[in-house]
Short mmCIF file of C-alpha atoms in Angstrom, two decimals:
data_model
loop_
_atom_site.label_atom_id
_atom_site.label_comp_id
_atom_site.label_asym_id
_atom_site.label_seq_id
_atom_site.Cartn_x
_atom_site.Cartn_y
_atom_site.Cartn_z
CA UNK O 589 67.04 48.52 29.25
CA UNK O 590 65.78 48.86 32.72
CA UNK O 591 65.95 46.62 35.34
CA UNK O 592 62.17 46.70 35.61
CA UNK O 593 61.72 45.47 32.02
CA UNK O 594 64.33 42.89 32.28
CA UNK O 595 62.69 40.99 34.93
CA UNK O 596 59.53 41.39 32.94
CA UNK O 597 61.22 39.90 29.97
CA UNK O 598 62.20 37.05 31.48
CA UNK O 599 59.30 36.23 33.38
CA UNK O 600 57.87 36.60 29.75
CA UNK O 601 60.54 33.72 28.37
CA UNK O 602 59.66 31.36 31.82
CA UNK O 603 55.66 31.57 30.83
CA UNK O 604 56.26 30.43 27.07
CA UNK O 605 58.96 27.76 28.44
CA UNK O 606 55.94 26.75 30.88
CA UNK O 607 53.17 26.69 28.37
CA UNK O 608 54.99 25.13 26.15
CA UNK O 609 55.94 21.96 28.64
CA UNK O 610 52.57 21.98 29.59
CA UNK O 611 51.21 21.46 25.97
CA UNK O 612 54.15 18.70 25.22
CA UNK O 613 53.02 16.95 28.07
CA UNK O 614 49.43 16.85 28.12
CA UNK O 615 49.89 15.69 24.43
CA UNK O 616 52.56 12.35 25.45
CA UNK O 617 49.63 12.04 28.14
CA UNK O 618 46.49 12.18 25.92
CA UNK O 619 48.75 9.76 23.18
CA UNK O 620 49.41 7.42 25.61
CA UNK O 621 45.76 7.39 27.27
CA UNK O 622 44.34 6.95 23.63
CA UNK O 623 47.20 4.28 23.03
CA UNK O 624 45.63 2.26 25.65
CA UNK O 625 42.10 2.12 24.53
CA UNK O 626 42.37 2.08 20.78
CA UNK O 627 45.76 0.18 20.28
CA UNK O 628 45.59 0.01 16.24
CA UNK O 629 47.85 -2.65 14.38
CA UNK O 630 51.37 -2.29 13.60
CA UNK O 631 50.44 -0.23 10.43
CA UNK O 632 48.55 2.42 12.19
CA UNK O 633 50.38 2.58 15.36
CA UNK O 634 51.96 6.26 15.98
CA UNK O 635 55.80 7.01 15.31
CA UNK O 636 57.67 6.02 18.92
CA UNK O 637 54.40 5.59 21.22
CA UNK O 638 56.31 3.15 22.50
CA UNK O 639 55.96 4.28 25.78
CA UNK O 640 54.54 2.56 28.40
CA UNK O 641 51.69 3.86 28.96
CA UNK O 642 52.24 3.82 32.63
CA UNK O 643 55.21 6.17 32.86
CA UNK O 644 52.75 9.29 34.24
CA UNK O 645 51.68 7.51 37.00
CA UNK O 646 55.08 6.12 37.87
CA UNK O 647 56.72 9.25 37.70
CA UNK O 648 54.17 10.80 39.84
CA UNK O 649 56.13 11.69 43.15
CA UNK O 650 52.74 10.51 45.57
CA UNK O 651 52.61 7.87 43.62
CA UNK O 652 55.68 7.20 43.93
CA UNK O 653 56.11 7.79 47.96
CA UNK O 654 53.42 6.11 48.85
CA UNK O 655 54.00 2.67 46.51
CA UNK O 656 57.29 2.33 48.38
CA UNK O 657 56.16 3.05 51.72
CA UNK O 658 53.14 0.78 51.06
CA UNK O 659 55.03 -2.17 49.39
CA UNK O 660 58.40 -1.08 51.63
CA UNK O 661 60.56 -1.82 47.80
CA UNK O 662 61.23 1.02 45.35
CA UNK O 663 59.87 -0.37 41.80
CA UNK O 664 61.76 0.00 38.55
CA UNK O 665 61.12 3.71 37.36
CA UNK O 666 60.79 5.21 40.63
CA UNK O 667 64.27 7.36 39.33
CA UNK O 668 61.67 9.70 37.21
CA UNK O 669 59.17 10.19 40.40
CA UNK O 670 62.90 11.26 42.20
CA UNK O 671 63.78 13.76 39.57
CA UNK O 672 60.42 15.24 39.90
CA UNK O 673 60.75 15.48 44.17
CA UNK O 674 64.14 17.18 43.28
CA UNK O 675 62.35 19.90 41.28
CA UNK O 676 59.34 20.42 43.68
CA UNK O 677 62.19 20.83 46.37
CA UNK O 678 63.89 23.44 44.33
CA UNK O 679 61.48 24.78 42.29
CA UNK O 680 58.02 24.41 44.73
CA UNK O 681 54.48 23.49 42.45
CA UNK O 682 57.08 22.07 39.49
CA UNK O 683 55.32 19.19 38.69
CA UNK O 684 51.72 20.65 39.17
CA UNK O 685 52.79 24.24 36.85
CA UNK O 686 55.10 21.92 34.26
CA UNK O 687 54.59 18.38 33.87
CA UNK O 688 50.79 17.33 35.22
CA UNK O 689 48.33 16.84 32.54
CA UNK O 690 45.79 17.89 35.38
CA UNK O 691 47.25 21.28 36.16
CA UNK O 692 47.66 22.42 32.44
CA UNK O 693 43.89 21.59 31.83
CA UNK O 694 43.22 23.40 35.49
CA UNK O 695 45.23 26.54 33.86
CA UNK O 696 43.35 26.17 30.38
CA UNK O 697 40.28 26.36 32.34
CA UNK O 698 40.95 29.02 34.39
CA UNK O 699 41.49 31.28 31.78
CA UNK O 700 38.32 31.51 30.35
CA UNK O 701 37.09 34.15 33.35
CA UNK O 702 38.76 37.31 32.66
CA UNK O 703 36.68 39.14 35.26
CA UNK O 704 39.21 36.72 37.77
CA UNK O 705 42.15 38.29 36.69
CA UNK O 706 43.77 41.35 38.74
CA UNK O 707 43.16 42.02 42.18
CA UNK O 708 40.56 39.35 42.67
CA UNK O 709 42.53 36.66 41.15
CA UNK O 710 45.56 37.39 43.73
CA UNK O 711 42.84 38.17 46.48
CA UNK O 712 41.26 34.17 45.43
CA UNK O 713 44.74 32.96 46.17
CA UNK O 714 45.38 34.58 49.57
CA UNK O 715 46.14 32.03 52.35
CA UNK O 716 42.91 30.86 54.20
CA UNK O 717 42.92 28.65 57.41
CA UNK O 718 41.43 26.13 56.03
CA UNK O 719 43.61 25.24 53.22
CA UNK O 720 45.39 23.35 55.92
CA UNK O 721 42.94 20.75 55.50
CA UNK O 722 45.04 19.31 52.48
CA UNK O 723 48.02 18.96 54.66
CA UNK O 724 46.43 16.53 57.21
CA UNK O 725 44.76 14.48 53.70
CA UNK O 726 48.26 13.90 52.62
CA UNK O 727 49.92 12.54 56.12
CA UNK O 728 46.69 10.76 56.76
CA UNK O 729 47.45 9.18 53.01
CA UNK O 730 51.32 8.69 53.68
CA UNK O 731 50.22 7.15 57.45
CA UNK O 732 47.87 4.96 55.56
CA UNK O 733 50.62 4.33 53.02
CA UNK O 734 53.21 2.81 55.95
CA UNK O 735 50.16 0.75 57.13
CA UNK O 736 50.31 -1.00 53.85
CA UNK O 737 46.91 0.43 52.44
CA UNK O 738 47.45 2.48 49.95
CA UNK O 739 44.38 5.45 48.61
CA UNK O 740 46.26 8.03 47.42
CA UNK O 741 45.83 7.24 44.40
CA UNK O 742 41.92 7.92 45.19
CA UNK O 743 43.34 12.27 45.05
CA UNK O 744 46.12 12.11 43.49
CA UNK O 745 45.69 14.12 40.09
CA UNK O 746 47.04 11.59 37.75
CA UNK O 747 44.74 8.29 39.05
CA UNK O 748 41.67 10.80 39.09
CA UNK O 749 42.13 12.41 35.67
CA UNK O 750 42.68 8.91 34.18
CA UNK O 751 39.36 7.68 36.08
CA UNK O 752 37.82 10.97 35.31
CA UNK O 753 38.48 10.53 31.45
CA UNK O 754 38.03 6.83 31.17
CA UNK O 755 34.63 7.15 32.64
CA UNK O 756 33.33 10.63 31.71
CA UNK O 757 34.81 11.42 28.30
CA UNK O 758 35.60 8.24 26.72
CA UNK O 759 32.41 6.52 26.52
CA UNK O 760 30.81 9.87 24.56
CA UNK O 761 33.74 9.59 22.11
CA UNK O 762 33.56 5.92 21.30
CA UNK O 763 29.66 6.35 20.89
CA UNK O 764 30.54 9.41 18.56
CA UNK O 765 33.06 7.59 16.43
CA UNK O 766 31.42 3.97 16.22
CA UNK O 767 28.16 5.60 15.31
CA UNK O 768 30.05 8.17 12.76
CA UNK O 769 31.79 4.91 11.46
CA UNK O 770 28.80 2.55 11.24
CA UNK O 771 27.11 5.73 9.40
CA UNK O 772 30.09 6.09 6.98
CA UNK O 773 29.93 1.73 6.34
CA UNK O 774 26.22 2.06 5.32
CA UNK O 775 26.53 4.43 2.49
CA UNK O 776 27.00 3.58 -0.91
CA UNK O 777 30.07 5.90 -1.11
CA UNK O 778 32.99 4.31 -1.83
CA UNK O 779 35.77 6.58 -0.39
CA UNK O 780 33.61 6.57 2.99
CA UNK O 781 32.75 2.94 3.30
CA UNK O 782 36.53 2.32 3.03
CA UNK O 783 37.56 4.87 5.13
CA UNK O 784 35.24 3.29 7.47
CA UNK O 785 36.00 -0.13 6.98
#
């Protein structure tokens, strides 16, 4: 086996191990989200969604930075947001290509326009001068952050997909499902009113 094909093989392995932890995560992050707005009863809750459903956010290294530069006290679970600075230090994008709920859906997205792929896709990601602009967002965040105000959570990817789902998705599938529901209580079909009820 050639060198060549080697390295190809094991970038192969890395992609799967990378899809895969994206898909594991953005399902614990969808469970939990859904855990907080339809909490069930004891009966119907899901096998260990015990969770908090916090634990994103708090292991969200800007999240994390800027709480305890903002509050000047590191809170309880600020050891997972550490982890995660550790592997963006070693690894670079680890939490935004791994763990972030945000990034896999960014990724799922992307996808869908083969004509991006190639050439243009690499020429898309060439450096431009003004990408610095997201440099002087983040110290302007983490200088706002020492000051005791703290917006980052107004970019960071976890606050806004939770904002972004909460207010743009949710509403259209609790009007789908009440009104599927209500439909299913007024029939005279057993087996659906129950199901229903």
């Amino acid at each position: 086996m050639s060198e060549s094909s080697e390295k190809t093989g094991g970038r192969r392995v890395l992609q799967l191990l990378r899809r895969i932890s994206q898909i594991v995560f953005l399902i614990i992050f969808l469970t939990l989200f859904f855990k907080t707005e339809y909490r069930g009863t004891s009966e119907t809750e899901l096998v260990g969604a015990n969770a908090p459903v916090s634990i994103f956010l708090e292991m969200d290294p800007l999240v994390a930075v800027t709480t305890a530069l903002s509050t000047h006290t590191l809170y309880g679970r600020v050891a997972l947001a550490l982890i995660l600075i550790v592997g963006v230090i070693i690894i670079g994008r680890f939490f935004c290509g791994w763990i972030c709920p945000f990034g896999t859906i960014n990724h799922f997205f992307s996808s869908f326009k083969p004509e991006r792929k190639g050439m243009k896709r690499i020429e898309s990601n060439r450096f431009k001068k003004w990408t610095h602009a997201k440099y002087y967002i983040l110290f302007a965040m983490i200088a706002l952050a020492l000051f005791t105000s703290l917006q980052a959570g107004l970019l960071d990817p976890i606050p806004f997909l939770v904002r972004s789902l909460s207010t743009g998705i949710m509403p259209g599938i609790d009007y789908a499902v009440r009104h599927t529901l209500d439909a299913f209580y007024e029939t005279d079909i057993g087996i659906l009113h129950s199901v229903a009820d």
